[in-house]
Short mmCIF file of C-alpha atoms in Angstrom, two decimals:
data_model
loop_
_atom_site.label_atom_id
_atom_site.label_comp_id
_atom_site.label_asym_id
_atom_site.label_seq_id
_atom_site.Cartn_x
_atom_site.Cartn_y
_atom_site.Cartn_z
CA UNK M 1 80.41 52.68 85.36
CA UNK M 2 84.12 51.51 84.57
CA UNK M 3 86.44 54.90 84.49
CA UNK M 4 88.96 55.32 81.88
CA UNK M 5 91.69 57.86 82.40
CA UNK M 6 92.84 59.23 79.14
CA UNK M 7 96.16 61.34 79.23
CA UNK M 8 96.62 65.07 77.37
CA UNK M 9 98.25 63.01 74.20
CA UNK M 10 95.28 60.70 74.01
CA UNK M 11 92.77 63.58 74.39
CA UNK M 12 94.42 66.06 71.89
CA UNK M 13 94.95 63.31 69.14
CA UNK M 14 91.17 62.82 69.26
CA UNK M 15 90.87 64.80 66.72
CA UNK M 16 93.15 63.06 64.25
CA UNK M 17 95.26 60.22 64.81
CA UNK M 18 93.15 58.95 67.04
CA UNK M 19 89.89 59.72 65.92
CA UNK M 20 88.64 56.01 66.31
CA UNK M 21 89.05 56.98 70.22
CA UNK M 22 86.53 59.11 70.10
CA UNK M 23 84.42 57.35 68.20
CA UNK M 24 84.33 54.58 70.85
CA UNK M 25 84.36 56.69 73.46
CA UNK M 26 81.06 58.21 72.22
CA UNK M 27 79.86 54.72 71.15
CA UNK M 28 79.97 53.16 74.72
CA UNK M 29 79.25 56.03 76.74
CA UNK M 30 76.39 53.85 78.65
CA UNK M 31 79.48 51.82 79.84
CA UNK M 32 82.26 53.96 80.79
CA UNK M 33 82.83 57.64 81.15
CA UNK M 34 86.41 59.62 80.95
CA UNK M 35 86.83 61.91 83.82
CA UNK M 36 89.09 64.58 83.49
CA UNK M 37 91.64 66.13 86.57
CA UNK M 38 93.10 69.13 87.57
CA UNK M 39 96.25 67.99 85.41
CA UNK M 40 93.84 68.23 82.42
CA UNK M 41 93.20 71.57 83.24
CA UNK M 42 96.50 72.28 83.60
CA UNK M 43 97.97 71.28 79.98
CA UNK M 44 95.12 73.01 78.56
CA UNK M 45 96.36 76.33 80.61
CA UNK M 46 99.55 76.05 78.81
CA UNK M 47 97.72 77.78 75.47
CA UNK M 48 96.31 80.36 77.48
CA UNK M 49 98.56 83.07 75.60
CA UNK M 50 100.40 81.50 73.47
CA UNK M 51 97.39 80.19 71.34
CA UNK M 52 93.57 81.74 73.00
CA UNK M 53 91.82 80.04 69.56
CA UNK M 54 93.54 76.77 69.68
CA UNK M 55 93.09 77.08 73.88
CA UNK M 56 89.54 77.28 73.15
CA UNK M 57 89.33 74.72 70.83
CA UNK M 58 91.82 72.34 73.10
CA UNK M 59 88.49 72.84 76.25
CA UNK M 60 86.09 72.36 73.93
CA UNK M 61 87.31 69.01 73.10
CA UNK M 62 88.09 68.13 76.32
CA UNK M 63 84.35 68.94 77.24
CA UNK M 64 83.40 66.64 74.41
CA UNK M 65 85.34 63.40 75.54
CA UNK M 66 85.43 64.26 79.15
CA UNK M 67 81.71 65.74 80.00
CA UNK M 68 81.49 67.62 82.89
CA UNK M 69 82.70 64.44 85.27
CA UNK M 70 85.86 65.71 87.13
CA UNK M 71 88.20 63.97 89.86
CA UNK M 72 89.40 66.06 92.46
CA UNK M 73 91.27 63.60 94.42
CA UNK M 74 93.18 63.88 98.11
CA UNK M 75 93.41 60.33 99.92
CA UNK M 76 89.99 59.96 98.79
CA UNK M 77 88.40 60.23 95.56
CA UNK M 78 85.49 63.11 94.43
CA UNK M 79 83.64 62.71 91.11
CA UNK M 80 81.77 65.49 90.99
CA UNK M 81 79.68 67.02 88.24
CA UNK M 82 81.37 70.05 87.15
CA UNK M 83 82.27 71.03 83.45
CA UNK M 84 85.78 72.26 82.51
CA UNK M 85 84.89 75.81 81.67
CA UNK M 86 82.85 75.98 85.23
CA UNK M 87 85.83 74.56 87.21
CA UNK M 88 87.94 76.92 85.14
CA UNK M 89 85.67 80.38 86.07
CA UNK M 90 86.31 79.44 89.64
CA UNK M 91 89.82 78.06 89.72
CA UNK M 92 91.43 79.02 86.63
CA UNK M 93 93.51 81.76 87.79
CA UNK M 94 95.44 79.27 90.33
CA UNK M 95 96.02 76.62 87.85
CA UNK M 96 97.26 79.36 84.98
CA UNK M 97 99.29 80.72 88.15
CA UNK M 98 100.64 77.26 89.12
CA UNK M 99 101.35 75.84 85.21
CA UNK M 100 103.24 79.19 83.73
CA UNK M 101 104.57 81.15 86.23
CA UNK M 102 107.07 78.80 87.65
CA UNK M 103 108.79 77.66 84.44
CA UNK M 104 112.31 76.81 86.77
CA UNK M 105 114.74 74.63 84.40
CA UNK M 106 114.16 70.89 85.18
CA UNK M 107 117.05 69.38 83.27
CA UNK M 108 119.85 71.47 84.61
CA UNK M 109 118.46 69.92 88.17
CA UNK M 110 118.91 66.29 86.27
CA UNK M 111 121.94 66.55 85.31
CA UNK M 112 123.33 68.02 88.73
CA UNK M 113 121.63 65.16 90.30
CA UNK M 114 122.49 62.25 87.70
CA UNK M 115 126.45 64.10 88.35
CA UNK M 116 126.29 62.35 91.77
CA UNK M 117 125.24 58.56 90.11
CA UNK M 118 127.90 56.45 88.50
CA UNK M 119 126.90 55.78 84.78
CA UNK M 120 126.83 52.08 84.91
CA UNK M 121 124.29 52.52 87.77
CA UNK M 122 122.42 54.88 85.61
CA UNK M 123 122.37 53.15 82.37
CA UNK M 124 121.21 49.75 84.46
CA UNK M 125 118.33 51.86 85.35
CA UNK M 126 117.56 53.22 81.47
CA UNK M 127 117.32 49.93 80.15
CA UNK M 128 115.40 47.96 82.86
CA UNK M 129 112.70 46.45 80.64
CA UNK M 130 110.31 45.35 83.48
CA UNK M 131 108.98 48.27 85.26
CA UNK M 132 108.28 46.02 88.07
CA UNK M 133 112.02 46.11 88.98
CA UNK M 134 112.29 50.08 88.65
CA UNK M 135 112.46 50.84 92.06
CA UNK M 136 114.29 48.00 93.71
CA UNK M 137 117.03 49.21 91.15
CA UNK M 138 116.61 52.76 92.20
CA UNK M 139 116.79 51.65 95.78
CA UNK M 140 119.48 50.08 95.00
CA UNK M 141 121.43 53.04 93.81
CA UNK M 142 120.13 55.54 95.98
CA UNK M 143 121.97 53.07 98.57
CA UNK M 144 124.88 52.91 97.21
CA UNK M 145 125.47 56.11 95.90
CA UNK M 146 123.78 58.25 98.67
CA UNK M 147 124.07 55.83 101.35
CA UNK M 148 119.62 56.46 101.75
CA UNK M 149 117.57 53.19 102.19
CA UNK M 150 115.14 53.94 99.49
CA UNK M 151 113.68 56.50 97.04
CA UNK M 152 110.44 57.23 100.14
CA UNK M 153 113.77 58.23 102.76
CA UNK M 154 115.80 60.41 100.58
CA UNK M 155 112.55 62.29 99.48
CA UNK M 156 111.94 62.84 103.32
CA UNK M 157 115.38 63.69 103.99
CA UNK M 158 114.89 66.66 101.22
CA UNK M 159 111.54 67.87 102.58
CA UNK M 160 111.15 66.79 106.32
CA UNK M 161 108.70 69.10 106.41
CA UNK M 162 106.30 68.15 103.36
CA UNK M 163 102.90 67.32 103.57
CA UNK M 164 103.85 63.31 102.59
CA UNK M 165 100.22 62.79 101.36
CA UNK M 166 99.47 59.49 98.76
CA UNK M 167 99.29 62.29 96.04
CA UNK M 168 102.94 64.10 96.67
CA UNK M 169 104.27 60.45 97.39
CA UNK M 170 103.44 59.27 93.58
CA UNK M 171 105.10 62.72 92.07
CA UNK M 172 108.32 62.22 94.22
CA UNK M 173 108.83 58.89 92.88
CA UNK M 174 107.98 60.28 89.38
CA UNK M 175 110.77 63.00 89.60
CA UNK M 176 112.92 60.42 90.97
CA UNK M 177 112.69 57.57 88.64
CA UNK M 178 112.83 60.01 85.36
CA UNK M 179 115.67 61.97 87.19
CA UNK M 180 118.00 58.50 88.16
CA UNK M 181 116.88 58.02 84.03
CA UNK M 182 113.99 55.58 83.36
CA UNK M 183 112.33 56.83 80.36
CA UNK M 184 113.31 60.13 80.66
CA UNK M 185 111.82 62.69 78.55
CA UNK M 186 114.20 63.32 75.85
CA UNK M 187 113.38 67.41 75.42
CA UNK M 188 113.78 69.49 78.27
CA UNK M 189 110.79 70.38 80.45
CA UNK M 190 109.92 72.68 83.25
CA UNK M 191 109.19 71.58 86.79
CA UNK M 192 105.80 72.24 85.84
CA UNK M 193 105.38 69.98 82.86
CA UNK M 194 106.62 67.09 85.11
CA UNK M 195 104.82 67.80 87.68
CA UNK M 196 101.73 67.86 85.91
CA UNK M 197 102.70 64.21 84.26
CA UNK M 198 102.61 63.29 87.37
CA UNK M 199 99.00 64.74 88.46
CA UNK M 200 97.76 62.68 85.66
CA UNK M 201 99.54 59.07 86.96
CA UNK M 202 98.11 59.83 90.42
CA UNK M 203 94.74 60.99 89.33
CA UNK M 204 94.66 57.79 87.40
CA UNK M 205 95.22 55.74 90.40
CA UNK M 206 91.23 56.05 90.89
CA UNK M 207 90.24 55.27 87.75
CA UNK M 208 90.29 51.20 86.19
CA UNK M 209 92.27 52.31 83.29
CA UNK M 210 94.92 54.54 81.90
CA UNK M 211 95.34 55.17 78.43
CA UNK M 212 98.51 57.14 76.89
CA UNK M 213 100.37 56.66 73.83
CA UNK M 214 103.30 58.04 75.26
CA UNK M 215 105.31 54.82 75.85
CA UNK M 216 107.89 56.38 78.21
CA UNK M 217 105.02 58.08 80.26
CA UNK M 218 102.78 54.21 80.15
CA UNK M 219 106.46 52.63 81.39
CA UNK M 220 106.89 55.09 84.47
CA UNK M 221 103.07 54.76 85.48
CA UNK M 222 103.74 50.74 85.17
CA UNK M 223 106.21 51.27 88.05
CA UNK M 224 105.01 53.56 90.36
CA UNK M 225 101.57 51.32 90.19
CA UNK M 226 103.44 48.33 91.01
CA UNK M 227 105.39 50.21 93.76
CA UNK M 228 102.47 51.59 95.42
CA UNK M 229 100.03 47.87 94.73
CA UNK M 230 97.90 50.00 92.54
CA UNK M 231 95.07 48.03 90.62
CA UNK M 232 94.85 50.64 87.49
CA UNK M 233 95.55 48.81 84.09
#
């Protein structure tokens, strides 16, 4: 069966914009399936309080499109048979724990950070086109700037002591790319809500293909595929 990774956008505009999604999605279900993640679960946490009917209506969609096929991925990949609502009875009071109760200001971190970057440096980085050359230009800077070889050594000079699995590897490089500004978000977020962007690029990684109609999230996965020789499309 050929997996296809759809992100929280795709899922949630199911049931409008991008009805014809689910259409095909329910059409070809003897071809491919959707698994869903823990970053699924995750976003859909986020309307715990501030929205319990819309929070229930947000799982039961992503039961619909997603079944109960979810990746719990380390180094290695899991596809288990579980359904959202299950994994939720078990787990749920983690991931609500881990999505809302660390809301810590992401952008105020940014902007500290981008403080230490000169702007041509940053703006050569903003409009790279090919996200092929994203991290040889980050590299670059990080180089220059910092004086660090590369994005991997000044993440391990921050945490020496982090667990430098595949799966914290891909959300370092996703803070740092959208912090040295390639397709940054343009509102503010938590460290949550990037973190969980992240979740989804690396859960992706063991899927064939990602689908997102966020263009600045598509761009960043683009590069930290290419970085790390990933086959997802």
């Amino acid at each position: 069966m050929i997996k296809v990774y759809l992100d929280w956008n795709c899922i949630t505009h199911c049931k409008d914009t991008l009805s014809e999604l689910k259409y095909l999605i329910e059409q070809y279900k003897n071809i491919f399936i959707c698994p869903y993640s823990i970053a699924h679960l995750r976003d859909v946490q986020t309307k715990c309080d501030i929205n319990p009917i819309e929070y229930e209506h947000d799982l039961d969609l992503l039961t619909e499109i997603c079944g109960s096929h979810i990746l719990l991925c380390s180094d290695d990949i899991q596809l288990l048979n579980i359904s959202p609502r299950e994994y939720l009875s078990d787990s749920g009071d983690i991931l609500y724990c881990l999505q809302n109760k660390f809301p810590f200001p992401y952008d105020s971190l940014r902007k500290l950070f981008r403080s230490t970057i000169s702007p041509e440096a940053l703006k050569r980085i903003a409009i790279e086109d090919n996200p092929h050359n994203v991290f040889s230009l980050a590299n670059e800077t990080l180089h220059r700037h910092l004086g660090v070889s590369d994005v991997e050594s000044f993440v391990k000079q921050i945490y020496p002591s982090s667990n430098h699995t595949l799966e914290m590897k891909i959300k370092h490089e996703y803070f740092m790319i959208d912090m040295l500004g390639y397709k940054s978000e343009s509102k503010n977020k938590s460290f949550s809500n990037i973190d969980t962007d992240a979740q989804h690029i690396y859960s992706a990684i063991f899927c064939d293909y990602l689908i997102s109609n966020d263009w600045r999230f598509r761009n960043k996965a683009k590069a930290i595929y290419s970085n790390n020789h990933c086959v997802t499309k």
